[in-house]
mmCIF file of C-alpha atoms in Angstrom:
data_model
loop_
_atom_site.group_PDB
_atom_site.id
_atom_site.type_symbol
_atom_site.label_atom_id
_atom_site.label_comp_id
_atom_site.label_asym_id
_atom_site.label_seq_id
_atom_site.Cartn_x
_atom_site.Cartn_y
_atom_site.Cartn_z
ATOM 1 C CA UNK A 14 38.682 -71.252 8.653
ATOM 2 C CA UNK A 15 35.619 -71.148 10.954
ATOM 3 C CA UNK A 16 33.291 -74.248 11.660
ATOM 4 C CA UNK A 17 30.054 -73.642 9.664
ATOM 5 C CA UNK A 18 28.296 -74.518 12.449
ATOM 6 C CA UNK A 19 30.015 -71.861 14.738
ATOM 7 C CA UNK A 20 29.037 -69.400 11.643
ATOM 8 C CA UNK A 21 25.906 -70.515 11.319
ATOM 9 C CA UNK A 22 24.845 -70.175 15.544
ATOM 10 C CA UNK A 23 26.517 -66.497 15.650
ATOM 11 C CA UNK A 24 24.799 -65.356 12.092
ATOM 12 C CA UNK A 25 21.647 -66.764 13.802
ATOM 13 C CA UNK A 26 22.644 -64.810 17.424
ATOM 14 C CA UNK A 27 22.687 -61.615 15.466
ATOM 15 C CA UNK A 28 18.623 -61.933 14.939
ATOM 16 C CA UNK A 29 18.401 -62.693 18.243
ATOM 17 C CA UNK A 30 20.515 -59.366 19.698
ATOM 18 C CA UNK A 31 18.549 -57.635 17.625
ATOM 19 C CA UNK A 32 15.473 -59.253 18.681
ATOM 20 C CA UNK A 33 16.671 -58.289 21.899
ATOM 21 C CA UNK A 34 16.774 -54.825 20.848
ATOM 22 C CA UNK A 35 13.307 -54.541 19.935
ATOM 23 C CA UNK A 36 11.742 -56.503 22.913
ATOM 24 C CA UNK A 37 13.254 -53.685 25.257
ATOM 25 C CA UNK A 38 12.056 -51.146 23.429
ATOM 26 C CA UNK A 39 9.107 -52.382 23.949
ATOM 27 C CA UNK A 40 9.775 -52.252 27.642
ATOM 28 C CA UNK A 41 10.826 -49.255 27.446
ATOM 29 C CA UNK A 42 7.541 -47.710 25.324
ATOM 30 C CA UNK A 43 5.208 -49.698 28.208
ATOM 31 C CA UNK A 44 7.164 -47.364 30.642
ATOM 32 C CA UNK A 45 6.840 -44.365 28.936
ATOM 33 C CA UNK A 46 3.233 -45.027 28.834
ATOM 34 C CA UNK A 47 2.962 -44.834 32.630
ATOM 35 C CA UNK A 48 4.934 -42.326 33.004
ATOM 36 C CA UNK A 49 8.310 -43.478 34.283
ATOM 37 C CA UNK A 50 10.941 -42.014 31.787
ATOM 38 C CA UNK A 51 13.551 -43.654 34.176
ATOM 39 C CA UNK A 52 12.439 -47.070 33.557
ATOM 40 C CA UNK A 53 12.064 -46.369 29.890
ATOM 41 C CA UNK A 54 15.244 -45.022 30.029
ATOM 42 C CA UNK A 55 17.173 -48.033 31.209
ATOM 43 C CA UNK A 56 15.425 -49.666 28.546
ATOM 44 C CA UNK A 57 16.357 -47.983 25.693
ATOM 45 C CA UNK A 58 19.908 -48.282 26.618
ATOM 46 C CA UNK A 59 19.379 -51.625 27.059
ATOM 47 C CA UNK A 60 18.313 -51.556 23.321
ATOM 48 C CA UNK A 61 21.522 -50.054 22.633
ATOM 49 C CA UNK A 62 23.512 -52.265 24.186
ATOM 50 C CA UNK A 63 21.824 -55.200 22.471
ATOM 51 C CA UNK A 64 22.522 -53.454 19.009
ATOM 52 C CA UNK A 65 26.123 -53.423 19.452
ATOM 53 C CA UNK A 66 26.027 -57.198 20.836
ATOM 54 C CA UNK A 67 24.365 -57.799 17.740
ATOM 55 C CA UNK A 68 26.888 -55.547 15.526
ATOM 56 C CA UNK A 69 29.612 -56.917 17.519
ATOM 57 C CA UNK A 70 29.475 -60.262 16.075
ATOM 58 C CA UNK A 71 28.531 -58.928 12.701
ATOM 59 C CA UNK A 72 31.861 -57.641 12.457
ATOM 60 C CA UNK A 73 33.282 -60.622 13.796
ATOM 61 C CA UNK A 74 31.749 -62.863 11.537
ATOM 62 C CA UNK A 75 32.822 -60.508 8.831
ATOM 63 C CA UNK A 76 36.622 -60.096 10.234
ATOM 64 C CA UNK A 77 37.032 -64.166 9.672
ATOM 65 C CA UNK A 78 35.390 -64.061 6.344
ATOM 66 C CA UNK A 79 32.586 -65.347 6.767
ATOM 67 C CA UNK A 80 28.934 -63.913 4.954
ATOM 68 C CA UNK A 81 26.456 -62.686 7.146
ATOM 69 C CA UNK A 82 22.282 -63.544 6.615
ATOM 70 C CA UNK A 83 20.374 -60.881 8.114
ATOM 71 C CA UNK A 84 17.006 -62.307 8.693
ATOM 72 C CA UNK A 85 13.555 -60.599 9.339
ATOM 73 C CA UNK A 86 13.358 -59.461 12.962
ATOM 74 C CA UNK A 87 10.307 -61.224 14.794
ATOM 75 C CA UNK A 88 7.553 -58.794 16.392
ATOM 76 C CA UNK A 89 8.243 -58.585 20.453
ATOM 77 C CA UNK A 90 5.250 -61.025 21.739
ATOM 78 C CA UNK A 91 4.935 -60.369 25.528
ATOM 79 C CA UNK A 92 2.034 -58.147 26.467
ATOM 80 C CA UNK A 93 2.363 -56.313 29.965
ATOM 81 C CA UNK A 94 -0.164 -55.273 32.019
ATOM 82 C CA UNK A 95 2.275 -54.642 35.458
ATOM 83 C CA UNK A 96 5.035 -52.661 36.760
ATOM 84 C CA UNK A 97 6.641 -55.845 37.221
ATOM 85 C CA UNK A 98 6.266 -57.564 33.719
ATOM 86 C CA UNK A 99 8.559 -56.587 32.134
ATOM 87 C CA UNK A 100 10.670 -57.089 34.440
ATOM 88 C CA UNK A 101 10.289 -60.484 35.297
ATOM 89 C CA UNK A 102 9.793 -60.872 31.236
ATOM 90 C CA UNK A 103 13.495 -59.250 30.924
ATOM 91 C CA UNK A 104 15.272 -61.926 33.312
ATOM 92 C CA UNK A 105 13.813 -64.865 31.991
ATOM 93 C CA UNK A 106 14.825 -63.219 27.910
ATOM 94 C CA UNK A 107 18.434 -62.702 29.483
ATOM 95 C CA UNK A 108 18.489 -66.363 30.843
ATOM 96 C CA UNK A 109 17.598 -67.460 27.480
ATOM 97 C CA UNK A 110 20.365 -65.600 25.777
ATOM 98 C CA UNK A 111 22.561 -66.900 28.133
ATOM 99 C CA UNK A 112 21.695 -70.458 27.180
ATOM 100 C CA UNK A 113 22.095 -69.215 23.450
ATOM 101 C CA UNK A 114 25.806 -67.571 24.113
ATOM 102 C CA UNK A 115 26.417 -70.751 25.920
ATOM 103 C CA UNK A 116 25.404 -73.157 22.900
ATOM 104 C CA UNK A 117 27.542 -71.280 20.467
ATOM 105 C CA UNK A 118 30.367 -71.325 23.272
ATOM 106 C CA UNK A 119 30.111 -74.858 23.182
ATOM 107 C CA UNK A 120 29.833 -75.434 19.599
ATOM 108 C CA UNK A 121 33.340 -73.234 19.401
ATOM 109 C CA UNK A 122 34.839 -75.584 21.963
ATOM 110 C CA UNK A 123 34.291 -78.244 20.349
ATOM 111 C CA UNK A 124 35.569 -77.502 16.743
ATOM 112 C CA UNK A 125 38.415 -76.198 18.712
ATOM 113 C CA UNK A 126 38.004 -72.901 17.736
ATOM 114 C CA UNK A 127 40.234 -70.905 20.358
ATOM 115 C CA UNK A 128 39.627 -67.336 18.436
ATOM 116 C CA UNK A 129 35.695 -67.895 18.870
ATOM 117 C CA UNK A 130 36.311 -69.244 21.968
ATOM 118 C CA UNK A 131 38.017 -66.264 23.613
ATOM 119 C CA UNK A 132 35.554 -63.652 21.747
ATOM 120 C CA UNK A 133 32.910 -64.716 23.175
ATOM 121 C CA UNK A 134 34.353 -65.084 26.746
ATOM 122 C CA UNK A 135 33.649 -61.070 26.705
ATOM 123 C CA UNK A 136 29.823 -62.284 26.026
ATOM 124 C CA UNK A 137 29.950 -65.076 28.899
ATOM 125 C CA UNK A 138 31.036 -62.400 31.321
ATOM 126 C CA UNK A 139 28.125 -59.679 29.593
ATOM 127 C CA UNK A 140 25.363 -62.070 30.402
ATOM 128 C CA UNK A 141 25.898 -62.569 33.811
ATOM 129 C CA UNK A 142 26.509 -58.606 34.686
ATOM 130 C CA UNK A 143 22.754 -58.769 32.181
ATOM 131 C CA UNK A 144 20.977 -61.460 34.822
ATOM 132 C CA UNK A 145 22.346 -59.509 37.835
ATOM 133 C CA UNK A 146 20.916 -56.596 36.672
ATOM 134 C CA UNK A 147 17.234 -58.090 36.040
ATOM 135 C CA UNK A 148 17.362 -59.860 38.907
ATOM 136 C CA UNK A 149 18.418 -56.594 41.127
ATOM 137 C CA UNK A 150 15.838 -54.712 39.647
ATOM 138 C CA UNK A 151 13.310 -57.146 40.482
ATOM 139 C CA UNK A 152 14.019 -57.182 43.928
ATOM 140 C CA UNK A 153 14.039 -53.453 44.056
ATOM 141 C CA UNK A 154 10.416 -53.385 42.691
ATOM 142 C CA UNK A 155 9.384 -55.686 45.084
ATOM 143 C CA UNK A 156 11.280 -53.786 47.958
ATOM 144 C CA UNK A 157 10.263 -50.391 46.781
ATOM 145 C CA UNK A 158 7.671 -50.429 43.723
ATOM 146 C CA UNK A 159 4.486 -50.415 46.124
ATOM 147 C CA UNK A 160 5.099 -47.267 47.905
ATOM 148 C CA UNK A 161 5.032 -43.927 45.161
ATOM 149 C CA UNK A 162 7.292 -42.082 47.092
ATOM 150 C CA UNK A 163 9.994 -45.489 46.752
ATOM 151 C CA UNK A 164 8.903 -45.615 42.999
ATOM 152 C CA UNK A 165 9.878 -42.515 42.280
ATOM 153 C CA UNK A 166 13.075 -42.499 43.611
ATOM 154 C CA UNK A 167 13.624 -45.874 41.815
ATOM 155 C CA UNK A 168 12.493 -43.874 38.737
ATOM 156 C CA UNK A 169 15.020 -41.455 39.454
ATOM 157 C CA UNK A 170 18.182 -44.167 39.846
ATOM 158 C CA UNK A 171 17.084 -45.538 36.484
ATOM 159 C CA UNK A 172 16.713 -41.930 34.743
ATOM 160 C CA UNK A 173 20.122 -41.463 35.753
ATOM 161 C CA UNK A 174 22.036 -44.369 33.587
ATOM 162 C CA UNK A 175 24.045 -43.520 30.531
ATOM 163 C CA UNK A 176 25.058 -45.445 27.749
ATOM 164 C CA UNK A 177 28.337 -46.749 27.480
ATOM 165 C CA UNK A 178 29.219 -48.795 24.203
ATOM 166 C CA UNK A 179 31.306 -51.859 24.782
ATOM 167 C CA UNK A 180 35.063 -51.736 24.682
ATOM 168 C CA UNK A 181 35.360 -55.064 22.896
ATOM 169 C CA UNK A 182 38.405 -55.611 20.833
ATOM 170 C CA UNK A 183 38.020 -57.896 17.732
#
């Protein structure tokens, strides 16, 4: 049987993928407003990928019979003005979901729950690829996001990404 508190954190990490979701599609609608489909494009499919996170340990929860509490999804709160903000707004939301994976990580660890342990090892491994990601983008803005000519070929490299769902096995 699974520690309630293990339950309880990845019931509660469902919001937050899903929180997740939202917040980049707000990203991805300030993008669209300026005109850069590629931007709002990686975002979108960042949405995606933060809905399956989300129904990823739905299914979990559900597979080791436990009930699921779907709670009311907050309103995204950041406002941007710049290019940049939401990119610099997207790091510092995947550092805090790293922090969050870690808690539960460490709550499974310690009720010596191997099976939680090793599904969310996949999630670990997610969240740094996620914080690599922010953190190249950034530096590509900063390289290339002050020259339109760069900027649109940035826009172009982001247009280009496709969605690929996770190959998780539960």
């Amino acid at each position: 049987m699974m520690d309630k508190k293990v339950a309880g954190l990845l019931n509660d990490q469902i919001n937050k993928e899903l929180y997740s979701a939202y917040l980049y599609l707000d990203m991805a609608n300030f993008y669209s407003s300026k005109g850069l489909d590629g931007f709002a494009n990686w975002y979108e499919i960042q949405a995606k990928e933060e809905q399956d996170h989300a129904m990823l340990m739905y299914k979990y929860l559900h597979n080791n019979d436990q009930d699921v509490t779907l709670e009311a999804i907050a309103k995204p709160d950041k406002e941007f003005k710049e290019l940049m903000d939401p990119l610099t707004a997207a790091l510092a939301h995947e550092q805090y979901v790293t922090s969050l994976i870690n808690t539960i990580y460490d709550a499974a660890c310690e009720a010596k729950d191997h099976r939680t342990m090793q599904f969310l090892d996949w999630f670990v491994k997610e969240q740094g690829e996620e914080e690599a990601n922010s953190s190249g983008l950034i530096r590509k803005m900063e390289l290339f996001g002050g020259d339109a000519k760069a900027l649109y070929m940035l826009n172009s490299e982001l247009a280009g990404r496709v969605y690929s769902a996770p190959s998780l096995q539960l």
